[in-house]
PDB file of C-alpha atoms and ligand atoms in Angstrom:
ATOM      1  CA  UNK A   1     215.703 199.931 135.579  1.00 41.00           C
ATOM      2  CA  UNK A   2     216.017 199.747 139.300  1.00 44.00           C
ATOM      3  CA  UNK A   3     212.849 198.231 141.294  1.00 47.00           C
ATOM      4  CA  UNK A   4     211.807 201.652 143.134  1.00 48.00           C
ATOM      5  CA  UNK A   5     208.922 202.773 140.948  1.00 63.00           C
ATOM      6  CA  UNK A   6     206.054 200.987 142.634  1.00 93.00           C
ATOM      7  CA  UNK A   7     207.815 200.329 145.827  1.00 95.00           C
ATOM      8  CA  UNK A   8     206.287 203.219 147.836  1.00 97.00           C
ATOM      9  CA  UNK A   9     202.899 201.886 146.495  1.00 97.00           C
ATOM     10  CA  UNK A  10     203.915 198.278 147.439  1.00 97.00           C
ATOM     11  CA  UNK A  11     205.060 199.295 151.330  1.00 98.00           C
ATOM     12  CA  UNK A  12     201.786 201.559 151.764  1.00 98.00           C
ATOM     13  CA  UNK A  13     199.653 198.511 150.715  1.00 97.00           C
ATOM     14  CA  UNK A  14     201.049 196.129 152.965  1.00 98.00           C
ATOM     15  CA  UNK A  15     201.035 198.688 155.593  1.00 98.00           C
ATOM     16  CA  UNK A  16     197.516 199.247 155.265  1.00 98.00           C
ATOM     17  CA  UNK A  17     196.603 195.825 155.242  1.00 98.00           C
ATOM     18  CA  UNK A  18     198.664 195.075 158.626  1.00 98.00           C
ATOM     19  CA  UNK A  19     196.969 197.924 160.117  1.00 98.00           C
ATOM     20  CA  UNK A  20     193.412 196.071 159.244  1.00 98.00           C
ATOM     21  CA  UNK A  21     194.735 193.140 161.220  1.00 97.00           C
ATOM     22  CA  UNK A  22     195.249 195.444 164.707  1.00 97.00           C
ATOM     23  CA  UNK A  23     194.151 198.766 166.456  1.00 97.00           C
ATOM     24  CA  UNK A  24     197.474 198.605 167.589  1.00 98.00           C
ATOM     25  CA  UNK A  25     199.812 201.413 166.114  1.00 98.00           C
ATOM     26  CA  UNK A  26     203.522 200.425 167.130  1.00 98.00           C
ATOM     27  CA  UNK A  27     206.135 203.076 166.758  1.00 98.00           C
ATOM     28  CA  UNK A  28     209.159 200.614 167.622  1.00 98.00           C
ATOM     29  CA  UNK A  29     209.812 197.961 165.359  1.00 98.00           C
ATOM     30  CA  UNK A  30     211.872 194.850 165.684  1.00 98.00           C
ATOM     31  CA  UNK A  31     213.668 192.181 163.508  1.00 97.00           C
ATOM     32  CA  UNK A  32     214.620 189.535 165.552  1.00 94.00           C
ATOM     33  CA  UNK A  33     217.346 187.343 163.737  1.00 85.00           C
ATOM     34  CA  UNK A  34     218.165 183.732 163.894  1.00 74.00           C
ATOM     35  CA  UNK A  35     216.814 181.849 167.208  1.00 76.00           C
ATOM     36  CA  UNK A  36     215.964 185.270 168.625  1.00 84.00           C
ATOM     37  CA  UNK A  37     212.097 185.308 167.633  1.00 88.00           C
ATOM     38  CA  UNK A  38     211.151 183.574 170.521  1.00 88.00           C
ATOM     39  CA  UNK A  39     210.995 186.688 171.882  1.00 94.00           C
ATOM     40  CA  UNK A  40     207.942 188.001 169.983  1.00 95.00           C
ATOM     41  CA  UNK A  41     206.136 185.013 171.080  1.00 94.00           C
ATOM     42  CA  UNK A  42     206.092 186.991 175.068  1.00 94.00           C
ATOM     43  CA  UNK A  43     204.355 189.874 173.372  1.00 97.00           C
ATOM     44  CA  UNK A  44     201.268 190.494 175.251  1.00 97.00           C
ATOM     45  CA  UNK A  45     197.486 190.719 173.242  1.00 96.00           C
ATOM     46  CA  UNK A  46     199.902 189.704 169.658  1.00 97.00           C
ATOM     47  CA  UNK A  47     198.381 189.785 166.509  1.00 97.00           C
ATOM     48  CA  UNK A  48     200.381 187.101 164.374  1.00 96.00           C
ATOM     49  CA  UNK A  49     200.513 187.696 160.639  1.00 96.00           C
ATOM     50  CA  UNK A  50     202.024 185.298 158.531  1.00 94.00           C
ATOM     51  CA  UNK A  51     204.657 186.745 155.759  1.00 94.00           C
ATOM     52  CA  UNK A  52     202.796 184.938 153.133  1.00 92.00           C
ATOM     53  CA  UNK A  53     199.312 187.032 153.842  1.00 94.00           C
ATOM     54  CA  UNK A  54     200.929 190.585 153.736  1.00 96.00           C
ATOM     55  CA  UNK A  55     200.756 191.512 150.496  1.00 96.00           C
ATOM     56  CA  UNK A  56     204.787 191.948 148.825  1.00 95.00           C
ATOM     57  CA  UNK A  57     206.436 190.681 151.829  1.00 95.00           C
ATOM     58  CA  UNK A  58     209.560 188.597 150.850  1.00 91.00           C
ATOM     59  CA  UNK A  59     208.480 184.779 152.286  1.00 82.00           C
ATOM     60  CA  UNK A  60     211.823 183.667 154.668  1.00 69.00           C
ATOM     61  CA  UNK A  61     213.415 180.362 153.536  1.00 63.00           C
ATOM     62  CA  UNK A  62     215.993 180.549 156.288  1.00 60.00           C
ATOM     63  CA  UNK A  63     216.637 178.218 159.051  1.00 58.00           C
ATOM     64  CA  UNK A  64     215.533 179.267 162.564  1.00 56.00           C
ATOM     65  CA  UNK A  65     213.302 182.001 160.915  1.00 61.00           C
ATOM     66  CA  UNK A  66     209.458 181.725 161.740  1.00 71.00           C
ATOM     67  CA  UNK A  67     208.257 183.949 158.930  1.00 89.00           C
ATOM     68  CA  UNK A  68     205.318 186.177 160.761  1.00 93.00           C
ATOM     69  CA  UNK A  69     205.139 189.459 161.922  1.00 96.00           C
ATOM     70  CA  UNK A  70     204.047 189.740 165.656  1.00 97.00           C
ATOM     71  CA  UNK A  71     202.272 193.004 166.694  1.00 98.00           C
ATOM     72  CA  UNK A  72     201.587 192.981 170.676  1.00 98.00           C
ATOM     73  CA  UNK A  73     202.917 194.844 173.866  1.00 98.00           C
ATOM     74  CA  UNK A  74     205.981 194.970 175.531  1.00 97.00           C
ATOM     75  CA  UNK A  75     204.585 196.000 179.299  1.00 93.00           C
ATOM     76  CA  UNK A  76     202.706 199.128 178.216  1.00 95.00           C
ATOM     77  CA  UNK A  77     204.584 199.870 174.635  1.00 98.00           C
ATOM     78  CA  UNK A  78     203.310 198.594 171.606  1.00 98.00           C
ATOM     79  CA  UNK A  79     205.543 197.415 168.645  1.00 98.00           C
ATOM     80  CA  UNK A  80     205.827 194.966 165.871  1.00 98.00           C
ATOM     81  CA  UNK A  81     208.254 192.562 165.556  1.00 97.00           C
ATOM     82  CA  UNK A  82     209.494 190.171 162.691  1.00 96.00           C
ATOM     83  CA  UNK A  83     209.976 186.439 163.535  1.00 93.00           C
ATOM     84  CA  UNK A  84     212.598 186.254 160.998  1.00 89.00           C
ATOM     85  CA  UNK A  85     214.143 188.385 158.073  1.00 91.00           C
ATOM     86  CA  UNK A  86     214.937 187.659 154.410  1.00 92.00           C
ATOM     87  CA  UNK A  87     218.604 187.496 153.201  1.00 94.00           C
ATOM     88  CA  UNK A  88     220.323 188.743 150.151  1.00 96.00           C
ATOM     89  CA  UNK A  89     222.058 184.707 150.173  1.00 95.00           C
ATOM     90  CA  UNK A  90     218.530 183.296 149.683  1.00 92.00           C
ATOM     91  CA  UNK A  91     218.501 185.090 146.446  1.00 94.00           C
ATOM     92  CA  UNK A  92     216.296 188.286 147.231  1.00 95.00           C
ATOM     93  CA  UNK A  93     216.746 191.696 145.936  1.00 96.00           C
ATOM     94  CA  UNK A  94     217.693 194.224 148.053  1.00 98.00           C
ATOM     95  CA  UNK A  95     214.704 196.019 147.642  1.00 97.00           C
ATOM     96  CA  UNK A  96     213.410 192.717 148.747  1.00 96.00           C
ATOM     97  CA  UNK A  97     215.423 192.502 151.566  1.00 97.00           C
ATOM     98  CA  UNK A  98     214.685 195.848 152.670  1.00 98.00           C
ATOM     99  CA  UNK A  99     210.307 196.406 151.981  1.00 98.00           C
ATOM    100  CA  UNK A 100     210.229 195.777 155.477  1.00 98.00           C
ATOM    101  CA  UNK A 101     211.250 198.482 156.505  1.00 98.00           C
ATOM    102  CA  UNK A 102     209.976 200.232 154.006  1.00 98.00           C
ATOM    103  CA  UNK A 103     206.386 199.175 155.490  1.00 98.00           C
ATOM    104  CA  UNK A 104     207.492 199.715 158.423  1.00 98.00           C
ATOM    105  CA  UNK A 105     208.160 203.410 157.829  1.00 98.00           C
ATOM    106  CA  UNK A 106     204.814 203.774 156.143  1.00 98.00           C
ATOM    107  CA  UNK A 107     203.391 202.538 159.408  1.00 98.00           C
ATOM    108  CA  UNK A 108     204.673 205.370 161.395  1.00 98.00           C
ATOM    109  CA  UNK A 109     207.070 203.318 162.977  1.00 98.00           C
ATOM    110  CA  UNK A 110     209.906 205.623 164.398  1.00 98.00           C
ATOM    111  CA  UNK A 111     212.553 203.666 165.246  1.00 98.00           C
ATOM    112  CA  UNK A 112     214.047 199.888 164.794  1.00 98.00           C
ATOM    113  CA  UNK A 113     215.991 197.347 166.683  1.00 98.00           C
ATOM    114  CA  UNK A 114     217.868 195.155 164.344  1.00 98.00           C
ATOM    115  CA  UNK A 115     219.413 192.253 165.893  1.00 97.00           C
ATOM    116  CA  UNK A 116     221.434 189.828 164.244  1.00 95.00           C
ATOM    117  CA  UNK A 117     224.105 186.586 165.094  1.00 94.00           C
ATOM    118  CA  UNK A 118     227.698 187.802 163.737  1.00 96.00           C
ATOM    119  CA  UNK A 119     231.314 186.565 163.815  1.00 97.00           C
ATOM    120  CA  UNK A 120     233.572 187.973 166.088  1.00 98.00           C
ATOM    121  CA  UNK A 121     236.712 189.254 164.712  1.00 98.00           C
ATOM    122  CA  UNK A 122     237.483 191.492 167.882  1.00 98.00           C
ATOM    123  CA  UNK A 123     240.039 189.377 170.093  1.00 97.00           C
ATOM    124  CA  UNK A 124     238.496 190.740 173.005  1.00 97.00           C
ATOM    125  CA  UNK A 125     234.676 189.211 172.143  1.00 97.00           C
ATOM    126  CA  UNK A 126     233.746 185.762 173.057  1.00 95.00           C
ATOM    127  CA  UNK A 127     231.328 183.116 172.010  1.00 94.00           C
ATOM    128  CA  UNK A 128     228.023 184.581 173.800  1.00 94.00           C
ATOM    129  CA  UNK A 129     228.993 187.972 173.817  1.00 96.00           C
ATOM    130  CA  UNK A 130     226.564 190.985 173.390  1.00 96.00           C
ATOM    131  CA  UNK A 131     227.508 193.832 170.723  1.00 98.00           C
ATOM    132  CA  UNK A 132     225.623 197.147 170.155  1.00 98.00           C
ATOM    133  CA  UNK A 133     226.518 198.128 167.028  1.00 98.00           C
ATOM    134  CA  UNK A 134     228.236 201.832 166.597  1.00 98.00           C
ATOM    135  CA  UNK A 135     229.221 201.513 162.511  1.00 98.00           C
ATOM    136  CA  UNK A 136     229.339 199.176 159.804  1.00 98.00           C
ATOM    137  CA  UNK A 137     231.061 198.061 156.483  1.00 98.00           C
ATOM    138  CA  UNK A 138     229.440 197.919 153.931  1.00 98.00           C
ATOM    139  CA  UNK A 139     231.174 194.926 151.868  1.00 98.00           C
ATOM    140  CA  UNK A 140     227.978 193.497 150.151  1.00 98.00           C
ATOM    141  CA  UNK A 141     229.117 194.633 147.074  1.00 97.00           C
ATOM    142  CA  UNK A 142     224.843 196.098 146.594  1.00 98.00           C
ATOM    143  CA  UNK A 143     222.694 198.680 148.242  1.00 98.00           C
ATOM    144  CA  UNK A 144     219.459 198.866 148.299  1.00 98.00           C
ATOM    145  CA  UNK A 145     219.278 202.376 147.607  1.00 98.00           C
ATOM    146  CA  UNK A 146     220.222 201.967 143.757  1.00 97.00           C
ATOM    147  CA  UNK A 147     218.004 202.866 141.325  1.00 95.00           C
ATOM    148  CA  UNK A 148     215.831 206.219 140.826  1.00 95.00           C
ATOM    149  CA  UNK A 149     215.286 207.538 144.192  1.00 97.00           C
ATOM    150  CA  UNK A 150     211.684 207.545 145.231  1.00 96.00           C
ATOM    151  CA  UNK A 151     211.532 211.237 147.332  1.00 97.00           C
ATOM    152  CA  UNK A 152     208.614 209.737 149.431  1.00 97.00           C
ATOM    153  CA  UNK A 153     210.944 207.650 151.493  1.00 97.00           C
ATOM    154  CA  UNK A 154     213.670 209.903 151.055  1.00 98.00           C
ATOM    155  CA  UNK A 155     216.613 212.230 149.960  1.00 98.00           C
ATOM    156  CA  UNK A 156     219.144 210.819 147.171  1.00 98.00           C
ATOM    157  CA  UNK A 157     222.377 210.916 149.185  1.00 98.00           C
ATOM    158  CA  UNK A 158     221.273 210.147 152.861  1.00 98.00           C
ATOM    159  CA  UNK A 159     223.708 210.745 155.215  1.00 98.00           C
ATOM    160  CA  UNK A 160     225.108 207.998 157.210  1.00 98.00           C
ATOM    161  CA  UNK A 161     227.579 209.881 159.730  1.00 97.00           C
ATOM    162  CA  UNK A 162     225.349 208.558 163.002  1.00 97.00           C
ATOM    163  CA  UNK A 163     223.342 205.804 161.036  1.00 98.00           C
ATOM    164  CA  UNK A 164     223.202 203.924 164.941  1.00 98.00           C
ATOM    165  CA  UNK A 165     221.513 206.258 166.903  1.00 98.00           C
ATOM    166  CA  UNK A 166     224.040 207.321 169.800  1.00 98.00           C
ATOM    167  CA  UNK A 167     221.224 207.991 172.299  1.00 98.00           C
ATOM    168  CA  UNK A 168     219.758 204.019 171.735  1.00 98.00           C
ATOM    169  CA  UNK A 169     223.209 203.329 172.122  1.00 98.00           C
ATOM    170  CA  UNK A 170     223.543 204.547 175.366  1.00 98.00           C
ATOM    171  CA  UNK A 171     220.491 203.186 176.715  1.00 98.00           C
ATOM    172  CA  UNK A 172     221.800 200.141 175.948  1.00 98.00           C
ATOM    173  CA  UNK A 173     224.690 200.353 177.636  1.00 97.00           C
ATOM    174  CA  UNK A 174     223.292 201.564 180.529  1.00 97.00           C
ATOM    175  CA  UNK A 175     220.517 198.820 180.261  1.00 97.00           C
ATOM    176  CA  UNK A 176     223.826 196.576 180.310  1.00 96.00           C
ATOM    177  CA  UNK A 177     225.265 197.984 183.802  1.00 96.00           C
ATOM    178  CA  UNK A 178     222.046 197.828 185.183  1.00 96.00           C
ATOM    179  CA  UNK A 179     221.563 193.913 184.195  1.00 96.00           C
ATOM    180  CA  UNK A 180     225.253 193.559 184.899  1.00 94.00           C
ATOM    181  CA  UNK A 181     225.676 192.251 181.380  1.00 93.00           C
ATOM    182  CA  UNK A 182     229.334 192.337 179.502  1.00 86.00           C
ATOM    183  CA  UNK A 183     228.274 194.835 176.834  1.00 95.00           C
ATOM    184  CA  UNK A 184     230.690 195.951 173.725  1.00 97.00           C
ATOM    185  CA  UNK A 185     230.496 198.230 170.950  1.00 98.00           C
ATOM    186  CA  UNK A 186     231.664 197.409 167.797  1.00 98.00           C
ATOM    187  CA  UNK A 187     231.800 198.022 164.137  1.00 98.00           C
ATOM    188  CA  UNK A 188     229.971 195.614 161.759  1.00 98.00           C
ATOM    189  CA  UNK A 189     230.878 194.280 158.770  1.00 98.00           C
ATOM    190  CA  UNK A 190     228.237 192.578 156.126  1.00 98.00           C
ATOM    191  CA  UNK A 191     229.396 190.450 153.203  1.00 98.00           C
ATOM    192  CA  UNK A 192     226.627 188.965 150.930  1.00 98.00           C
ATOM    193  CA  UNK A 193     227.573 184.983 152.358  1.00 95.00           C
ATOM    194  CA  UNK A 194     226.359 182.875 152.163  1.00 97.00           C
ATOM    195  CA  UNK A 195     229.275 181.107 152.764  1.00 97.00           C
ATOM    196  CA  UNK A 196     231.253 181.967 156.018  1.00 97.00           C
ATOM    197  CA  UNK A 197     235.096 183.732 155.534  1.00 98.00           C
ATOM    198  CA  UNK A 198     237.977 182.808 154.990  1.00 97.00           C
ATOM    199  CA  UNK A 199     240.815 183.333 157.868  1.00 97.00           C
ATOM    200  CA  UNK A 200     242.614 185.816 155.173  1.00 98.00           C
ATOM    201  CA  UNK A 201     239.529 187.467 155.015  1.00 98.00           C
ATOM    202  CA  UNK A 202     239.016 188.240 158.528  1.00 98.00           C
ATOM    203  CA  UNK A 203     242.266 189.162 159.399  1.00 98.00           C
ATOM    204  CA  UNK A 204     241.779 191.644 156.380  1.00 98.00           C
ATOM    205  CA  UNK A 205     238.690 193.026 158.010  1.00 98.00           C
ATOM    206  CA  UNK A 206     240.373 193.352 161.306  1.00 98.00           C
ATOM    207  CA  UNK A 207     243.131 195.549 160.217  1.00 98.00           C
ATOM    208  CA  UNK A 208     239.699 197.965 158.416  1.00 98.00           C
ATOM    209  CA  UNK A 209     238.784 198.462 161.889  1.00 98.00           C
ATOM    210  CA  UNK A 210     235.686 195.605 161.982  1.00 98.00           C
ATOM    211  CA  UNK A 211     234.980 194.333 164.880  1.00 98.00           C
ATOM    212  CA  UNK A 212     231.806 191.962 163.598  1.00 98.00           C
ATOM    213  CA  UNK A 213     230.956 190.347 160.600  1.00 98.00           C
ATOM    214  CA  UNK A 214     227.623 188.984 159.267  1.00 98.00           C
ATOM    215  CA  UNK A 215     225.095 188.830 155.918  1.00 97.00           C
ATOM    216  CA  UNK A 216     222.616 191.114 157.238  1.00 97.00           C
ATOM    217  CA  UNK A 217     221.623 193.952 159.081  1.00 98.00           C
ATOM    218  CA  UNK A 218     223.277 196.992 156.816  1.00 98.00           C
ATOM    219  CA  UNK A 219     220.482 196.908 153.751  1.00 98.00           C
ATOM    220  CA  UNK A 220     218.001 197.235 156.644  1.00 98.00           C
ATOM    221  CA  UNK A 221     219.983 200.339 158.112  1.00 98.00           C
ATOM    222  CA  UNK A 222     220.510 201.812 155.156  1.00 98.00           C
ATOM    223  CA  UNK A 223     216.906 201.939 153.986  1.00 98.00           C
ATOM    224  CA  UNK A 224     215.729 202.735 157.699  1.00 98.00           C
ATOM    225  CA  UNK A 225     218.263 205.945 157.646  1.00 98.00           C
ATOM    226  CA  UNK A 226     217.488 206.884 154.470  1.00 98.00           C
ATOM    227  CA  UNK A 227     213.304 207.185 155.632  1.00 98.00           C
ATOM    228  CA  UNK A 228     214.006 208.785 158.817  1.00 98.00           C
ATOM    229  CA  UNK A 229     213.765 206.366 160.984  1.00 98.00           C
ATOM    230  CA  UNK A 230     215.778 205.478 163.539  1.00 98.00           C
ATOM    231  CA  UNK A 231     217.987 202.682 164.349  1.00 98.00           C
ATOM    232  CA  UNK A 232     219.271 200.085 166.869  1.00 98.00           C
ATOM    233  CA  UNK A 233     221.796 197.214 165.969  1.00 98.00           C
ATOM    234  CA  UNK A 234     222.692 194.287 168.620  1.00 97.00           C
ATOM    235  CA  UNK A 235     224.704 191.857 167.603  1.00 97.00           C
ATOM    236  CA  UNK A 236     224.846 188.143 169.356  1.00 95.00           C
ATOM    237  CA  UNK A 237     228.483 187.350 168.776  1.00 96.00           C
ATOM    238  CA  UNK A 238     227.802 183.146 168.246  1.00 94.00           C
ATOM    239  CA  UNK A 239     231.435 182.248 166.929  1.00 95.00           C
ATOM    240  CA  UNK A 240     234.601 183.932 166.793  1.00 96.00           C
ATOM    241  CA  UNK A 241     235.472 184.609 163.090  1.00 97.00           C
ATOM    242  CA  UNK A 242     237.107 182.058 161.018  1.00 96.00           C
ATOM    243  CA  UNK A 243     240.834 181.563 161.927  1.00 95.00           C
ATOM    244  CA  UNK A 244     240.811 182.826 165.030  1.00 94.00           C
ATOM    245  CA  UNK A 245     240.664 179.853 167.227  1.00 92.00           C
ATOM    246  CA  UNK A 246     241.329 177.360 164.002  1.00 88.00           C
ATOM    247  CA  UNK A 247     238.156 175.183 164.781  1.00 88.00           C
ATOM    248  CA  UNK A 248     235.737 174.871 161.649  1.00 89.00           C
ATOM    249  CA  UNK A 249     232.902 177.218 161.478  1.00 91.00           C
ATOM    250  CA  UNK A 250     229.413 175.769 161.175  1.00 89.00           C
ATOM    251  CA  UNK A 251     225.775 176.867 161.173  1.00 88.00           C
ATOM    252  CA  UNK A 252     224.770 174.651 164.290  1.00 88.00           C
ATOM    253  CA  UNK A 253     227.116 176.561 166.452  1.00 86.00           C
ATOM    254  CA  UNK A 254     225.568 179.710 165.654  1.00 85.00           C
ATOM    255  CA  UNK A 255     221.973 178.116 166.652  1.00 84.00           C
ATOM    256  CA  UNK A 256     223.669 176.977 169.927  1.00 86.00           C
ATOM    257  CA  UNK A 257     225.463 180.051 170.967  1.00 88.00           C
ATOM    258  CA  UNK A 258     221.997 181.983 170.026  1.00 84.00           C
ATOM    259  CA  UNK A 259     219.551 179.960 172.332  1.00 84.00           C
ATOM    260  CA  UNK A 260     222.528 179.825 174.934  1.00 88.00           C
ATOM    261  CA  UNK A 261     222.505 183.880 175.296  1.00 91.00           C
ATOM    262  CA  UNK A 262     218.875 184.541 173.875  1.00 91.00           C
ATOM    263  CA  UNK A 263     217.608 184.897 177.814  1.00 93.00           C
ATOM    264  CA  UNK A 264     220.159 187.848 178.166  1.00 94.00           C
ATOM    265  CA  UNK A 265     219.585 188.997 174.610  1.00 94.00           C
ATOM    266  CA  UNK A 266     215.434 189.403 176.265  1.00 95.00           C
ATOM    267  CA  UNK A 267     216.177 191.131 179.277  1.00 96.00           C
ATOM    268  CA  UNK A 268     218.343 193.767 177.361  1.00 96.00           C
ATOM    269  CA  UNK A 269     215.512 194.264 174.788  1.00 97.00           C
ATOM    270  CA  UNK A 270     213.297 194.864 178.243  1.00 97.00           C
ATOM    271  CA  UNK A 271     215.026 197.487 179.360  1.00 97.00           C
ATOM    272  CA  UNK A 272     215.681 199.307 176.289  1.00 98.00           C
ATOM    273  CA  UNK A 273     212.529 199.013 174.668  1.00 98.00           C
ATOM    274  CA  UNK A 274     210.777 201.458 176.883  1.00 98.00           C
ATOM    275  CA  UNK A 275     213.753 203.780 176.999  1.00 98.00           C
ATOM    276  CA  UNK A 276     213.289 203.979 173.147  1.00 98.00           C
ATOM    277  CA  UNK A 277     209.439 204.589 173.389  1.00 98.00           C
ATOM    278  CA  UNK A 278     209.756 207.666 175.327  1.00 98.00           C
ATOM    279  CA  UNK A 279     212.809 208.419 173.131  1.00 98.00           C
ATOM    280  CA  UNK A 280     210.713 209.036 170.230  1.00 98.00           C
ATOM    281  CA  UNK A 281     207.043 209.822 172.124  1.00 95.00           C
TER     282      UNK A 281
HETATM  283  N1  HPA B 301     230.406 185.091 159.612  1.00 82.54           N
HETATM  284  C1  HPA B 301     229.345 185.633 158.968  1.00 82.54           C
HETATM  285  N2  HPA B 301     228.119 185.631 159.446  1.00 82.54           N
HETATM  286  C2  HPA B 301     227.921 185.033 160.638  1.00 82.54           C
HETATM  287  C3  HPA B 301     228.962 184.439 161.355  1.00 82.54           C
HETATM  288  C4  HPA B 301     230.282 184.482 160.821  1.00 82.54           C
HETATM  289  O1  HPA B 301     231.264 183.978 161.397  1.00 82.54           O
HETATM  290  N3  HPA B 301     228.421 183.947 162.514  1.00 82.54           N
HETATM  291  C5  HPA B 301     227.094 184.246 162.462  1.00 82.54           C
HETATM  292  N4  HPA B 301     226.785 184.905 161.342  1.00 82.54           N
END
């Protein structure tokens, strides 16, 4: 029996009771990953909920993840934005990993930016480098989407063809020329971790046309696609893949490349963020 009976009545709760917490009505919703929630602490007039109050939100165990939602403005627009996401290596569900989103959905929110910190398996990325994310790989070996499908949230075979939105995509790029930031696209690749690859491994995924790998991102993507709403992915490349210089890959790295690059990773989000809100106005 798959976890989706009760789920729609799970995400509307917790959606109602975040909406008792603020008059504000965000329509943009982020999920800032490791070392990039900082930047929902510049949100202006923020509402900080703590994971723990919202009733079925998955509680975040991992490192360098604050565990609230933050609901405040960006200059005039107003979104929502999670200090820190659950992962399916801490031992949660997908459906877990996903409710989210699912709340978010129920809370009108239109559109999402997913960040993330990834491996780079592209030879032409470096430590540091920006990624917006054009396709991914699914390699998890789950999907949230298993299980009776709930109609509320949406159709039974959702299409994934333009699953990152081309038009965010360009307004990041242009965001990029305009901050005369060294901007890629690439094609992400999630494995379950949580332990990092092995050199085979990534020169496997090279030659299936990834250019980025990481453990999260697509279970978000997929349940954000399949409710309609629309989607962002950046990527902060913080190591090049395993093998590809030879040096040993370890999680401190990943925490120093992050807060090395988040000041970029901010001013990007600036730009685009508005972009986005009239997007979808
Ligand atoms: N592999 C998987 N996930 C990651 C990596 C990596 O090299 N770096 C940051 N997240």
């Amino acid at each position: 029996m798959g976890k989706s009976s009760g789920e729609f009545e799970r995400a509307s709760a917790a959606a109602k009771f975040i909406q008792k917490q603020t008059k504000l009505r965000p329509k943009i919703a982020l999920v800032l990953g490791s070392g990039l929630g900082a930047f929902a602490d510049e949100f202006a007039g923020a509402k900080k909920i703590p994971y723990a109050k919202i009733p079925h939100f998955p509680q975040s165990t991992a490192i360098g993840h604050a565990g609230q939602l933050v609901i405040g403005k960006v200059d005039s627009v107003e979104v929502a934005g999670m200090q820190g996401r659950v992962h399916l290596y801490e031992g949660y569900t997908p459906q877990q990993v996903v409710f989210p989103i699912r709340v978010f959905a129920r809370m009108g929110v239109k559109a999402v930016i997913l960040t993330n910190a990834a491996g780079g398996i592209n030879l032409n990325y470096s430590a540091g480098a920006l990624v917006a994310i054009r396709d991914h790989i699914n390699l998890q070996g789950v999907n949230p989407l298993i299980g009776p499908n709930d109609g509320r949230f949406g159709v039974r075979f959702p299409d994934m063809t333009q699953a990152y939105d081309p038009e965010f995509r360009r307004f990041v790029a242009e965001a990029g020329k305009k901050l005369k930031q060294n901007l890629h696209e690439g094609v992400y690749l999630a494995l379950s971790g949580p332990n990092y690859e092995t050199p085979a491994e990534i020169h496997a995924f090279r030659t299936f046309g990834a250019d980025l790998v990481g453990m999260s991102t697509v279970p978000e993507v997929l349940a954000a696609r399949h409710a309609g709403v629309r989607v962002l992915g950046i990527s902060c490349v913080t190591n090049m893949a395993a093998g590809v210089t030879g040096e040993r890959l370890t999680a401190e790295e990943v925490f120093e490349t992050g807060a090395r690059v988040k000041n970029d990773f901010i001013a990007l989000l600036k730009v685009v963020i508005p972009r986005i809100a009239e997007a979808i106005a």
